[in-house]
Amino acid sequence: MQRVWASLAHGCWTDGQLPTDYLPSGKSTAWGSQSCGFMTGTEGEADFAVDGGQVKIHWDNPWAGSNSYSCSVPDGYSCTRNGGSGDNANVAFTVTGGPRRLKALTKAHSPATAQAARSTYVTLNNNTGSLLGRTYDRLDGGIWTDNQLPPGNIPPGRSGSWQSESDGFMTGTEGEVQYLLAGAGYVTVHWNNPYAGSNSYSCTVPAHHTCSRTGGGGNNATVAFTVSHD
């Protein structure tokens, strides 16, 4: 199952618990969202491509009222649900049936949305010759832009991109993503695009590696980091 869409109508993604990029047959995965405002709830959707269509999972845990869930699947598949009650709910969906072979499909394009007051689009170029695997992510301000979450893995010679944006009156966005560089240590990228003041960035890498940066100015910033071996 290949993730092709993920978004929140309400709330924020829980730090370090973003939906996975790819879920092999016979395996399971987990993600979390939470309320992030006074007397609010959380609601979201994650869609995964399979042979024959898409699996669409929706959850809604409002401040007032009952939790609700849905799981739609293509013909030939079935989806069952367990749990899901309470203010801090745990719910499990099980998808069965359909073709045995699951095909990773190209990600769907995000629909056009109004530009936030502040946003930062980050690209991380992996020129190390080793795999980068995401180990942690968090936002200290703002929200993840719909369907632009940090990838779980960035293979050598490839790039990964993500974006966060402001969410509220006169606010900015700030976040950090950490990747494990196989056989070396951690690569940590941090960005801060405040409502008032200058943008700031940092990139820390293991010994015998370098991290260079290009771009990053403006209210709706685009910045690129390139990690290389010395």
Tab-separated table of N, CA and C in Angstrom, residues 38-159:
chain	number	residue	atom	x	y	z
A	38	PHE	N	-7.991	25.498	21.826
A	38	PHE	CA	-8.932	25.471	22.941
A	38	PHE	C	-10.266	24.897	22.494
A	39	MET	N	-10.733	23.861	23.183
A	39	MET	CA	-12.030	23.236	22.922
A	39	MET	C	-12.163	22.825	21.449
A	40	THR	N	-11.165	22.123	20.957
A	40	THR	CA	-11.178	21.626	19.577
A	40	THR	C	-10.925	20.125	19.573
A	41	GLY	N	-11.170	19.506	18.450
A	41	GLY	CA	-10.911	18.088	18.276
A	41	GLY	C	-9.896	17.855	17.181
A	42	THR	N	-9.940	16.669	16.612
A	42	THR	CA	-9.039	16.356	15.503
A	42	THR	C	-9.768	15.484	14.491
A	43	GLU	N	-9.509	15.751	13.222
A	43	GLU	CA	-10.152	15.023	12.129
A	43	GLU	C	-9.173	14.936	10.965
A	44	GLY	N	-9.114	13.775	10.319
A	44	GLY	CA	-8.182	13.646	9.207
A	44	GLY	C	-8.495	12.478	8.303
A	45	GLU	N	-7.667	12.361	7.268
A	45	GLU	CA	-7.826	11.287	6.284
A	45	GLU	C	-6.458	10.872	5.771
A	46	ALA	N	-6.295	9.583	5.560
A	46	ALA	CA	-5.093	9.040	4.927
A	46	ALA	C	-5.528	8.046	3.860
A	47	ASP	N	-5.005	8.211	2.650
A	47	ASP	CA	-5.375	7.363	1.520
A	47	ASP	C	-4.155	6.592	1.029
A	48	PHE	N	-4.381	5.327	0.701
A	48	PHE	CA	-3.310	4.453	0.229
A	48	PHE	C	-3.738	3.783	-1.076
A	49	ALA	N	-2.833	3.737	-2.045
A	49	ALA	CA	-3.115	3.103	-3.326
A	49	ALA	C	-2.862	1.602	-3.247
A	50	VAL	N	-3.802	0.841	-3.808
A	50	VAL	CA	-3.654	-0.601	-3.977
A	50	VAL	C	-4.094	-0.941	-5.398
A	51	ASP	N	-3.815	-2.144	-5.845
A	51	ASP	CA	-4.311	-2.560	-7.153
A	51	ASP	C	-5.831	-2.442	-7.174
A	52	GLY	N	-6.344	-1.713	-8.127
A	52	GLY	CA	-7.787	-1.583	-8.262
A	52	GLY	C	-8.368	-0.322	-7.680
A	53	GLY	N	-7.560	0.509	-7.018
A	53	GLY	CA	-8.111	1.744	-6.465
A	53	GLY	C	-7.371	2.227	-5.241
A	54	GLN	N	-8.118	2.787	-4.285
A	54	GLN	CA	-7.520	3.358	-3.088
A	54	GLN	C	-8.270	2.922	-1.834
A	55	VAL	N	-7.515	2.777	-0.755
A	55	VAL	CA	-8.064	2.591	0.586
A	55	VAL	C	-8.091	3.965	1.244
A	56	LYS	N	-9.269	4.412	1.660
A	56	LYS	CA	-9.433	5.739	2.251
A	56	LYS	C	-9.889	5.589	3.696
A	57	ILE	N	-9.065	6.071	4.614
A	57	ILE	CA	-9.367	5.985	6.042
A	57	ILE	C	-9.615	7.388	6.587
A	58	HIS	N	-10.748	7.557	7.264
A	58	HIS	CA	-11.137	8.860	7.813
A	58	HIS	C	-11.466	8.703	9.293
A	59	TRP	N	-11.041	9.685	10.080
A	59	TRP	CA	-11.349	9.680	11.510
A	59	TRP	C	-11.757	11.087	11.948
A	60	ASP	N	-12.667	11.142	12.915
A	60	ASP	CA	-13.153	12.420	13.447
A	60	ASP	C	-13.407	12.257	14.938
A	61	ASN	N	-12.596	12.930	15.743
A	61	ASN	CA	-12.721	12.908	17.199
A	61	ASN	C	-13.003	14.337	17.649
A	62	PRO	N	-14.290	14.739	17.679
A	62	PRO	CA	-14.633	16.134	17.959
A	62	PRO	C	-14.547	16.458	19.451
A	63	TRP	N	-14.509	17.749	19.751
A	63	TRP	CA	-14.520	18.182	21.152
A	63	TRP	C	-15.821	17.769	21.831
A	64	ALA	N	-16.930	17.925	21.114
A	64	ALA	CA	-18.240	17.545	21.636
A	64	ALA	C	-18.907	16.597	20.652
A	65	GLY	N	-19.473	15.513	21.171
A	65	GLY	CA	-20.138	14.545	20.312
A	65	GLY	C	-19.338	13.265	20.178
A	66	SER	N	-19.877	12.355	19.401
A	66	SER	CA	-19.293	11.021	19.268
A	66	SER	C	-18.204	10.979	18.198
A	67	ASN	N	-17.238	10.125	18.412
A	67	ASN	CA	-16.220	9.867	17.395
A	67	ASN	C	-16.842	9.140	16.208
A	68	SER	N	-16.313	9.386	15.025
A	68	SER	CA	-16.799	8.688	13.837
A	68	SER	C	-15.621	8.290	12.957
A	69	TYR	N	-15.824	7.203	12.215
A	69	TYR	CA	-14.759	6.646	11.386
A	69	TYR	C	-15.350	6.086	10.097
A	70	SER	N	-14.534	6.041	9.066
A	70	SER	CA	-14.920	5.354	7.841
A	70	SER	C	-13.681	4.765	7.190
A	71	CYS	N	-13.890	3.685	6.452
A	71	CYS	CA	-12.813	3.035	5.706
A	71	CYS	C	-13.419	2.513	4.412
A	72	SER	N	-13.101	3.161	3.306
A	72	SER	CA	-13.624	2.725	2.015
A	72	SER	C	-12.520	2.022	1.235
A	73	VAL	N	-12.890	0.947	0.561
A	73	VAL	CA	-11.920	0.119	-0.160
A	73	VAL	C	-12.479	-0.237	-1.537
A	74	PRO	N	-11.614	-0.595	-2.494
A	74	PRO	CA	-12.087	-0.997	-3.825
A	74	PRO	C	-12.823	-2.341	-3.776
A	75	ASP	N	-13.514	-2.668	-4.845
A	75	ASP	CA	-14.168	-3.970	-4.971
A	75	ASP	C	-13.142	-5.080	-4.801
A	76	GLY	N	-13.535	-6.102	-4.044
A	76	GLY	CA	-12.644	-7.226	-3.799
A	76	GLY	C	-11.903	-7.142	-2.483
A	77	TYR	N	-11.948	-5.972	-1.837
A	77	TYR	CA	-11.310	-5.784	-0.538
A	77	TYR	C	-12.387	-5.632	0.538
A	78	SER	N	-11.990	-5.822	1.784
A	78	SER	CA	-12.855	-5.514	2.919
A	78	SER	C	-12.041	-4.788	3.973
A	79	CYS	N	-12.727	-4.000	4.803
A	79	CYS	CA	-12.055	-3.239	5.863
A	79	CYS	C	-12.878	-3.347	7.134
A	80	THR	N	-12.268	-3.819	8.204
A	80	THR	CA	-12.927	-3.916	9.502
A	80	THR	C	-12.259	-2.963	10.483
A	81	ARG	N	-13.026	-2.579	11.516
A	81	ARG	CA	-12.521	-1.621	12.509
A	81	ARG	C	-12.716	-2.163	13.909
A	82	ASN	N	-11.720	-1.890	14.779
A	82	ASN	CA	-11.813	-2.200	16.198
A	82	ASN	C	-11.433	-0.974	17.009
A	83	GLY	N	-12.153	-0.741	18.116
A	83	GLY	CA	-11.843	0.376	18.999
A	83	GLY	C	-12.305	1.697	18.438
A	84	GLY	N	-11.780	2.783	19.038
A	84	GLY	CA	-12.068	4.114	18.535
A	84	GLY	C	-12.870	5.003	19.448
A	85	SER	N	-13.182	4.565	20.657
A	85	SER	CA	-13.985	5.391	21.554
A	85	SER	C	-13.099	6.201	22.487
A	86	GLY	N	-13.697	7.212	23.103
A	86	GLY	CA	-12.998	8.001	24.104
A	86	GLY	C	-12.349	9.253	23.557
A	87	ASP	N	-11.963	10.141	24.474
A	87	ASP	CA	-11.330	11.399	24.088
A	87	ASP	C	-9.954	11.175	23.475
A	88	ASN	N	-9.225	10.213	24.014
A	88	ASN	CA	-7.899	9.880	23.485
A	88	ASN	C	-7.974	8.470	22.912
A	89	ALA	N	-8.513	8.395	21.709
A	89	ALA	CA	-8.932	7.126	21.125
A	89	ALA	C	-7.789	6.363	20.477
A	90	ASN	N	-7.924	5.045	20.508
A	90	ASN	CA	-7.079	4.143	19.736
A	90	ASN	C	-7.989	3.310	18.842
A	91	VAL	N	-7.741	3.339	17.557
A	91	VAL	CA	-8.582	2.628	16.604
A	91	VAL	C	-7.699	1.842	15.643
A	92	ALA	N	-8.158	0.660	15.258
A	92	ALA	CA	-7.400	-0.189	14.334
A	92	ALA	C	-8.284	-0.590	13.162
A	93	PHE	N	-7.760	-0.452	11.955
A	93	PHE	CA	-8.432	-0.897	10.737
A	93	PHE	C	-7.637	-2.060	10.143
A	94	THR	N	-8.339	-3.060	9.649
A	94	THR	CA	-7.698	-4.194	8.992
A	94	THR	C	-8.261	-4.340	7.588
A	95	VAL	N	-7.385	-4.239	6.599
A	95	VAL	CA	-7.779	-4.360	5.196
A	95	VAL	C	-7.363	-5.734	4.696
A	96	THR	N	-8.317	-6.466	4.116
A	96	THR	CA	-8.047	-7.803	3.603
A	96	THR	C	-8.637	-7.949	2.204
A	97	GLY	N	-8.250	-9.054	1.536
A	97	GLY	CA	-8.790	-9.361	0.220
A	97	GLY	C	-8.048	-8.650	-0.882
A	98	GLY	N	-8.643	-8.640	-2.066
A	98	GLY	CA	-8.040	-7.964	-3.200
A	98	GLY	C	-6.876	-8.746	-3.772
A	99	PRO	N	-6.222	-8.205	-4.792
A	99	PRO	CA	-5.060	-8.876	-5.385
A	99	PRO	C	-3.954	-9.050	-4.359
A	100	ARG	N	-3.220	-10.126	-4.482
A	100	ARG	CA	-2.119	-10.357	-3.545
A	100	ARG	C	-0.980	-9.377	-3.761
A	101	ARG	N	-0.784	-9.008	-4.997
A	101	ARG	CA	0.341	-8.114	-5.308
A	101	ARG	C	-0.125	-6.675	-5.198
A	102	LEU	N	0.504	-5.898	-4.329
A	102	LEU	CA	0.184	-4.491	-4.176
A	102	LEU	C	1.184	-3.674	-4.966
A	103	LYS	N	0.706	-2.757	-5.754
A	103	LYS	CA	1.565	-1.965	-6.637
A	103	LYS	C	1.685	-0.554	-6.110
A	104	ALA	N	2.917	-0.077	-5.964
A	104	ALA	CA	3.144	1.300	-5.522
A	104	ALA	C	2.837	2.231	-6.680
A	105	LEU	N	1.870	3.114	-6.488
A	105	LEU	CA	1.461	4.041	-7.529
A	105	LEU	C	2.045	5.419	-7.279
A	106	THR	N	2.097	6.217	-8.319
A	106	THR	CA	2.606	7.572	-8.202
A	106	THR	C	1.702	8.391	-7.309
A	107	LYS	N	2.287	9.218	-6.463
A	107	LYS	CA	1.504	10.053	-5.569
A	107	LYS	C	0.606	11.000	-6.352
A	108	ALA	N	-0.611	11.166	-5.822
A	108	ALA	CA	-1.539	12.100	-6.450
A	108	ALA	C	-1.075	13.522	-6.192
A	109	HIS	N	-1.367	14.411	-7.130
A	109	HIS	CA	-1.009	15.801	-6.944
A	109	HIS	C	-1.930	16.438	-5.921
A	110	SER	N	-1.382	17.322	-5.106
A	110	SER	CA	-2.198	18.038	-4.142
A	110	SER	C	-3.056	19.060	-4.861
A	111	PRO	N	-4.305	19.235	-4.407
A	111	PRO	CA	-5.128	20.272	-5.009
A	111	PRO	C	-4.590	21.643	-4.652
A	112	ALA	N	-4.884	22.609	-5.500
A	112	ALA	CA	-4.433	23.967	-5.236
A	112	ALA	C	-5.102	24.508	-3.982
A	113	THR	N	-4.338	25.133	-3.106
A	113	THR	CA	-4.878	25.719	-1.889
A	113	THR	C	-4.370	27.141	-1.759
A	114	ALA	N	-5.093	27.929	-0.963
A	114	ALA	CA	-4.678	29.304	-0.727
A	114	ALA	C	-3.350	29.302	0.019
A	115	GLN	N	-2.468	30.226	-0.344
A	115	GLN	CA	-1.147	30.270	0.265
A	115	GLN	C	-1.235	30.841	1.669
A	116	ALA	N	-0.560	30.181	2.611
A	116	ALA	CA	-0.541	30.640	3.987
A	116	ALA	C	0.300	31.908	4.107
A	117	ALA	N	0.113	32.631	5.219
A	117	ALA	CA	0.882	33.857	5.445
A	117	ALA	C	2.375	33.560	5.523
A	118	ARG	N	2.730	32.426	6.117
A	118	ARG	CA	4.122	31.990	6.202
A	118	ARG	C	4.176	30.500	5.871
A	119	SER	N	5.128	30.108	5.056
A	119	SER	CA	5.321	28.694	4.741
A	119	SER	C	6.785	28.451	4.405
A	120	THR	N	7.228	27.228	4.631
A	120	THR	CA	8.597	26.836	4.293
A	120	THR	C	8.571	25.480	3.604
A	121	TYR	N	9.067	25.466	2.365
A	121	TYR	CA	9.174	24.232	1.579
A	121	TYR	C	10.629	23.784	1.634
A	122	VAL	N	10.863	22.624	2.219
A	122	VAL	CA	12.215	22.134	2.476
A	122	VAL	C	12.530	20.960	1.551
A	123	THR	N	13.704	21.007	0.925
A	123	THR	CA	14.217	19.879	0.150
A	123	THR	C	15.525	19.416	0.772
A	124	LEU	N	15.657	18.120	0.968
A	124	LEU	CA	16.886	17.536	1.500
A	124	LEU	C	17.473	16.608	0.440
A	125	ASN	N	18.655	16.980	-0.066
A	125	ASN	CA	19.354	16.198	-1.088
A	125	ASN	C	20.350	15.259	-0.415
A	126	ASN	N	20.242	13.981	-0.718
A	126	ASN	CA	21.114	12.978	-0.114
A	126	ASN	C	22.230	12.603	-1.082
A	127	ASN	N	23.392	13.218	-0.893
A	127	ASN	CA	24.562	12.921	-1.726
A	127	ASN	C	25.615	12.129	-0.955
A	128	THR	N	25.167	11.329	0.015
A	128	THR	CA	26.114	10.639	0.895
A	128	THR	C	26.497	9.253	0.409
A	129	GLY	N	25.680	8.638	-0.441
A	129	GLY	CA	25.916	7.255	-0.829
A	129	GLY	C	25.287	6.252	0.111
A	130	SER	N	24.575	6.736	1.148
A	130	SER	CA	23.912	5.852	2.109
A	130	SER	C	22.463	6.291	2.301
A	131	LEU	N	21.649	5.388	2.818
A	131	LEU	CA	20.229	5.662	3.025
A	131	LEU	C	20.010	6.606	4.196
A	132	LEU	N	19.079	7.541	4.034
A	132	LEU	CA	18.590	8.370	5.127
A	132	LEU	C	17.212	7.860	5.530
A	133	GLY	N	17.047	7.476	6.795
A	133	GLY	CA	15.767	6.990	7.301
A	133	GLY	C	15.244	7.905	8.395
A	134	ARG	N	14.017	8.398	8.236
A	134	ARG	CA	13.467	9.355	9.203
A	134	ARG	C	13.270	8.702	10.567
A	135	THR	N	13.757	9.381	11.602
A	135	THR	CA	13.624	8.884	12.965
A	135	THR	C	12.777	9.787	13.841
A	136	TYR	N	12.607	11.055	13.454
A	136	TYR	CA	11.837	11.970	14.304
A	136	TYR	C	11.399	13.169	13.484
A	137	ASP	N	10.264	13.731	13.874
A	137	ASP	CA	9.767	14.958	13.251
A	137	ASP	C	8.902	15.696	14.261
A	138	ARG	N	8.931	17.018	14.198
A	138	ARG	CA	8.071	17.803	15.081
A	138	ARG	C	7.887	19.196	14.503
A	139	LEU	N	6.782	19.828	14.888
A	139	LEU	CA	6.535	21.229	14.574
A	139	LEU	C	6.369	21.993	15.871
A	140	ASP	N	7.120	23.076	16.015
A	140	ASP	CA	6.983	23.963	17.162
A	140	ASP	C	6.076	25.137	16.849
A	141	GLY	N	5.683	25.272	15.598
A	141	GLY	CA	4.756	26.321	15.186
A	141	GLY	C	4.178	25.986	13.836
A	142	GLY	N	2.870	26.197	13.662
A	142	GLY	CA	2.228	25.922	12.394
A	142	GLY	C	1.789	24.478	12.253
A	143	ILE	N	1.486	24.086	11.016
A	143	ILE	CA	0.999	22.751	10.707
A	143	ILE	C	1.713	22.233	9.460
A	144	TRP	N	1.661	20.921	9.264
A	144	TRP	CA	2.158	20.346	8.018
A	144	TRP	C	1.192	20.682	6.890
A	145	THR	N	1.702	21.110	5.762
A	145	THR	CA	0.871	21.351	4.588
A	145	THR	C	0.297	20.022	4.103
A	146	ASP	N	-0.973	20.047	3.676
A	146	ASP	CA	-1.635	18.823	3.234
A	146	ASP	C	-0.787	18.052	2.230
A	147	ASN	N	-0.605	16.767	2.522
A	147	ASN	CA	0.079	15.831	1.628
A	147	ASN	C	1.517	16.218	1.312
A	148	GLN	N	2.152	16.994	2.189
A	148	GLN	CA	3.557	17.363	2.000
A	148	GLN	C	4.339	17.059	3.278
A	149	LEU	N	4.241	15.797	3.715
A	149	LEU	CA	4.910	15.342	4.923
A	149	LEU	C	6.326	14.875	4.598
A	150	PRO	N	7.234	14.899	5.579
A	150	PRO	CA	8.596	14.406	5.331
A	150	PRO	C	8.575	12.925	4.950
A	151	PRO	N	9.317	12.519	3.919
A	151	PRO	CA	9.326	11.107	3.520
A	151	PRO	C	9.996	10.237	4.571
A	152	GLY	N	9.580	8.976	4.619
A	152	GLY	CA	10.169	8.054	5.586
A	152	GLY	C	11.609	7.715	5.273
A	153	ASN	N	11.949	7.654	3.986
A	153	ASN	CA	13.311	7.321	3.570
A	153	ASN	C	13.719	8.182	2.382
A	154	ILE	N	15.008	8.520	2.328
A	154	ILE	CA	15.582	9.199	1.166
A	154	ILE	C	16.776	8.364	0.707
A	155	PRO	N	16.655	7.642	-0.405
A	155	PRO	CA	17.756	6.798	-0.884
A	155	PRO	C	18.954	7.647	-1.308
A	156	PRO	N	20.129	7.049	-1.364
A	156	PRO	CA	21.312	7.787	-1.827
A	156	PRO	C	21.117	8.293	-3.250
A	157	GLY	N	21.533	9.531	-3.471
A	157	GLY	CA	21.391	10.140	-4.781
A	157	GLY	C	20.017	10.699	-5.066
A	158	ARG	N	19.119	10.664	-4.079
A	158	ARG	CA	17.758	11.154	-4.268
A	158	ARG	C	17.483	12.323	-3.324
A	159	SER	N	16.308	12.926	-3.500
A	159	SER	CA	15.895	14.064	-2.681
A	159	SER	C	14.543	13.786	-2.042
